[in-house]
């Protein structure tokens, strides 16, 4: 099939949903995997403990991931990151998610990916602004999310760096970010719901160690490697493709590249909690890959596109095989 037929075809949307839901069902029936074990939040348990019923867990998570894919499409339509109307961000996000069995269940990482995608609307809208409200809103949302997942706070430095990239790095934005992040804690501590000592949960607790042998027999390992390589390749190609685009478009895509690299680094140094950062990496790589293939529909792009689909499909099937 011609690559252009994937880019803007209603069957791509329907086919992606059917493939994802079928993949979740097959994963729940046949795949062997370790469930996510998120660290407890400051006030609430991690998302892995919210739903006890496997059916409701898979259902809510599927709705969350489908919503995240739609948000990626909406971001592209509003801010023209790819400069073309395309359905590939949706296709790639669902493909990357379904190939990781642990992500078929509701977890902090999937919520983090969707929340950060939502924050991007406010982040991109703040381009060249001098108002403090966008920074206050973004950091306030992150602060609230640390109540069930402290690792949300790890992405604050990235967004502060991103303020400079989108020409939003001002005294107002920094004060807005600080006040936005501090306000929920100030209220909760002030009314006695949360002890001040609870803030210690925000201190990073990485247990980085180099394993003696890499898990070459684990399909999840190769899924992460393939996703990282796809992001590196697509992100590098994006830099060259957007070189002649307007500064605003370069800034948006540059931040997506930063988000991809930053998430990959967090995944490496905190690999035991890889399910926290992999969905965010999947989201960023989905946008990077969609940008590359939407703008490269010639023969080599078509061959590479189908090669990527084949590799991920093979990894998905590998996950279903008995151990």
XYZ file of C-alpha atoms in Angstrom:
323
model
C 0.000 0.000 0.000
C 1.214 3.514 -0.807
C 2.503 5.395 2.234
C 0.367 8.407 1.347
C -2.739 6.307 1.923
C -1.691 5.909 5.576
C -1.076 9.594 6.124
C -4.581 10.953 5.649
C -6.999 8.063 5.358
C -9.956 7.408 7.647
C -9.149 3.696 7.542
C -5.811 4.424 9.217
C -7.671 5.752 12.245
C -10.126 2.842 12.378
C -7.464 0.242 11.627
C -5.174 1.617 14.350
C -7.950 1.412 16.948
C -8.895 -2.136 15.943
C -5.250 -3.248 15.974
C -4.643 -1.682 19.391
C -7.756 -3.131 21.032
C -7.069 -6.561 19.525
C -3.490 -6.315 20.765
C -4.622 -5.461 24.294
C -6.979 -8.443 24.283
C -4.291 -10.849 23.044
C -1.821 -9.458 25.566
C -4.260 -10.018 28.436
C -4.854 -13.601 27.292
C -1.439 -14.864 26.238
C 1.438 -12.529 27.163
C 3.600 -13.143 30.204
C 4.837 -9.955 31.821
C 5.501 -8.327 35.150
C 2.830 -5.835 36.218
C 3.897 -2.255 36.848
C 4.780 -1.440 40.441
C 4.727 2.322 40.800
C 6.096 4.046 43.870
C 3.432 5.439 46.217
C 2.507 9.071 45.819
C 2.678 11.787 48.441
C -0.994 11.351 49.362
C -2.484 8.706 47.094
C -1.470 5.230 45.885
C -0.041 4.841 42.401
C -2.423 4.309 39.488
C -1.587 0.596 39.397
C -3.675 0.192 42.564
C -6.703 2.212 41.522
C -8.635 -0.570 39.785
C -8.667 -4.150 41.015
C -10.733 -5.649 38.192
C -8.555 -6.662 35.197
C -11.381 -5.859 32.777
C -11.946 -2.355 34.125
C -8.184 -1.815 34.308
C -7.629 -2.730 30.656
C -10.715 -0.766 29.585
C -9.828 2.458 31.371
C -6.228 2.233 30.196
C -7.310 1.666 26.579
C -9.551 4.734 26.699
C -6.647 6.714 28.166
C -4.226 5.652 25.417
C -6.744 6.302 22.636
C -7.355 9.745 24.125
C -3.610 10.376 24.168
C -3.382 9.505 20.476
C -6.203 11.922 19.654
C -4.465 14.652 21.661
C -1.352 14.191 19.509
C -3.454 14.700 16.378
C -5.025 17.802 17.898
C -1.623 19.256 18.813
C -0.420 18.857 15.244
C -3.600 20.425 13.851
C -3.347 23.436 16.181
C 0.391 24.118 16.110
C 1.425 22.567 12.759
C 4.399 20.655 14.095
C 4.450 18.443 11.000
C 3.157 21.164 8.636
C 0.716 18.666 7.129
C -2.506 16.976 8.141
C -1.578 13.420 9.089
C -2.888 10.495 11.127
C 0.527 8.935 11.674
C 1.046 10.278 15.251
C -2.042 8.325 16.288
C -0.902 5.161 14.492
C 2.627 5.230 15.900
C 1.575 6.005 19.476
C -0.832 3.063 19.581
C 1.732 0.807 17.897
C 4.478 1.652 20.399
C 2.120 1.255 23.351
C 0.651 -2.098 22.367
C 4.095 -3.633 21.847
C 4.888 -3.235 25.576
C 2.669 -5.689 27.514
C 3.139 -3.932 30.858
C 1.612 -0.777 29.367
C -1.655 -2.564 28.591
C -2.682 -1.957 32.204
C -3.343 1.397 33.844
C -0.095 2.746 35.253
C 1.538 6.002 36.283
C 3.577 6.085 33.079
C 0.552 6.068 30.769
C -1.123 8.786 32.821
C 2.116 10.777 32.755
C 2.282 10.572 28.961
C -1.282 11.805 28.504
C -0.936 14.551 31.137
C 2.306 15.859 29.634
C 0.694 15.779 26.188
C -2.150 17.881 27.588
C 0.331 20.310 29.147
C 1.907 20.813 25.710
C -1.203 22.739 24.629
C -0.509 25.404 27.261
C 3.252 25.159 26.727
C 3.125 25.758 22.962
C 0.495 28.491 23.383
C 2.955 30.376 25.608
C 5.324 31.025 22.684
C 6.781 34.569 23.019
C 4.246 35.482 25.720
C 4.984 37.494 28.830
C 2.086 36.274 30.974
C 2.697 34.085 34.029
C -0.582 32.140 33.744
C 0.634 29.376 31.359
C 3.615 28.560 33.598
C 1.397 28.639 36.701
C -1.099 26.246 35.074
C 1.518 23.784 33.803
C 3.420 23.546 37.065
C 0.200 23.412 39.074
C -0.912 20.353 37.095
C 2.468 18.664 37.584
C 2.354 19.471 41.293
C -1.090 17.886 41.679
C 0.041 14.774 39.807
C 2.961 14.258 42.207
C 0.344 13.439 44.846
C 0.050 9.972 43.256
C 3.290 9.883 41.221
C 6.290 11.843 42.580
C 8.244 11.228 39.367
C 6.165 13.878 37.611
C 8.486 16.386 39.273
C 11.431 15.022 37.267
C 10.082 16.769 34.155
C 10.100 20.254 35.712
C 13.731 20.996 34.681
C 12.886 20.024 31.109
C 9.985 22.464 30.900
C 12.088 25.238 32.437
C 14.676 24.625 29.712
C 11.818 24.564 27.213
C 10.739 28.042 28.356
C 13.963 29.370 26.874
C 13.403 27.442 23.664
C 9.951 28.918 23.056
C 11.053 32.419 24.128
C 9.067 32.300 27.336
C 11.964 32.395 29.778
C 11.166 35.534 31.783
C 10.987 36.536 35.424
C 7.182 36.327 35.220
C 7.236 32.795 33.822
C 9.717 31.594 36.443
C 7.714 33.126 39.288
C 4.518 31.697 37.818
C 6.115 28.250 37.598
C 7.373 28.406 41.186
C 4.071 29.624 42.608
C 2.085 27.143 40.490
C 4.119 24.204 41.759
C 4.119 25.373 45.387
C 0.434 26.329 45.666
C -1.103 22.812 46.018
C 1.467 21.857 48.668
C 1.032 25.168 50.492
C -2.733 24.583 50.692
C -2.485 20.900 51.703
C 0.171 21.540 54.351
C -1.643 24.633 55.590
C -4.930 22.821 56.262
C -3.151 19.840 57.809
C -3.918 17.207 55.153
C -0.264 16.673 54.283
C 2.785 16.841 56.572
C 5.721 18.978 55.478
C 7.914 15.874 55.576
C 5.852 14.485 52.668
C 7.820 16.718 50.316
C 10.793 14.371 50.733
C 9.064 12.035 48.258
C 9.993 14.525 45.503
C 13.718 13.888 45.995
C 14.959 11.636 43.150
C 15.730 8.084 44.261
C 17.573 6.493 41.354
C 19.226 3.112 41.818
C 21.392 3.097 38.716
C 23.489 0.008 38.183
C 24.952 -1.689 35.164
C 23.676 -5.282 34.836
C 26.196 -8.022 34.267
C 24.350 -9.195 31.151
C 21.771 -7.428 29.041
C 18.372 -9.172 28.684
C 18.773 -10.084 25.023
C 16.102 -12.780 25.347
C 13.478 -10.260 26.511
C 11.333 -8.731 23.717
C 10.658 -5.698 25.944
C 14.365 -4.867 25.890
C 14.411 -4.877 22.088
C 11.202 -2.842 21.965
C 12.863 -0.114 24.025
C 16.022 -0.269 21.896
C 14.017 -0.039 18.668
C 11.964 2.884 19.990
C 15.090 4.739 21.087
C 16.722 4.195 17.673
C 13.556 5.266 15.866
C 13.445 8.432 17.970
C 17.137 9.169 17.395
C 16.833 8.674 13.642
C 13.554 10.576 13.252
C 14.630 13.372 15.590
C 17.874 13.918 13.678
C 15.975 13.958 10.385
C 13.499 16.434 11.878
C 16.309 18.872 12.674
C 17.372 18.917 9.032
C 13.833 19.071 7.654
C 12.743 21.990 9.841
C 15.925 23.998 9.256
C 14.181 26.205 6.689
C 10.868 26.371 8.560
C 9.861 29.372 10.638
C 11.412 29.735 14.072
C 8.212 28.823 15.916
C 7.924 25.453 14.162
C 11.587 24.696 14.869
C 11.068 25.524 18.533
C 8.069 23.204 18.849
C 9.767 20.268 17.165
C 12.997 20.960 19.020
C 11.180 20.578 22.310
C 9.663 17.268 21.194
C 13.198 16.096 20.439
C 14.333 17.242 23.891
C 11.411 15.432 25.493
C 12.391 12.243 23.678
C 16.059 12.432 24.711
C 15.215 13.456 28.296
C 12.780 10.540 28.719
C 15.332 8.102 27.289
C 17.940 9.324 29.788
C 15.510 8.955 32.707
C 14.640 5.462 31.491
C 18.302 4.458 31.442
C 19.274 5.813 34.850
C 16.084 4.513 36.495
C 15.546 1.384 34.420
C 13.803 -0.551 37.187
C 10.955 1.968 36.762
C 11.107 2.033 32.967
C 7.301 1.874 32.671
C 7.183 5.417 34.089
C 9.185 6.942 31.259
C 8.554 4.600 28.317
C 5.028 5.939 27.562
C 6.372 9.509 27.451
C 9.157 8.320 25.165
C 6.531 6.573 23.025
C 4.540 9.788 22.755
C 7.548 11.870 21.708
C 8.864 9.242 19.278
C 5.378 8.896 17.750
C 5.485 12.593 16.825
C 9.067 12.355 15.566
C 8.380 9.283 13.424
C 5.132 10.775 12.099
C 7.029 13.914 11.077
C 9.668 11.922 9.225
C 7.367 9.577 7.334
C 4.785 12.244 6.509
C 7.502 14.294 4.852
C 9.343 11.342 3.243
C 6.949 9.403 1.024
C 9.484 8.344 -1.577
C 10.593 4.753 -2.091
C 13.148 4.606 0.729
C 10.626 6.123 3.134
C 8.003 3.533 2.166
C 10.463 0.650 2.619
C 11.570 1.957 6.011
C 7.965 2.521 7.102
C 6.973 -1.072 6.404
C 10.197 -2.323 7.963
C 9.334 -0.471 11.185
C 5.803 -1.893 11.185
C 7.177 -5.400 10.603
C 9.730 -5.152 13.407
C 7.196 -3.938 15.956
C 4.669 -6.547 14.869
C 7.341 -9.215 15.287
C 8.153 -7.979 18.783
C 4.459 -7.995 19.654
C 4.121 -11.622 18.507
C 7.273 -12.528 20.442
C 5.602 -11.221 23.611
C 2.706 -13.629 23.058
C 4.892 -16.711 22.793
C 5.175 -18.915 25.883
C 8.314 -18.389 27.944
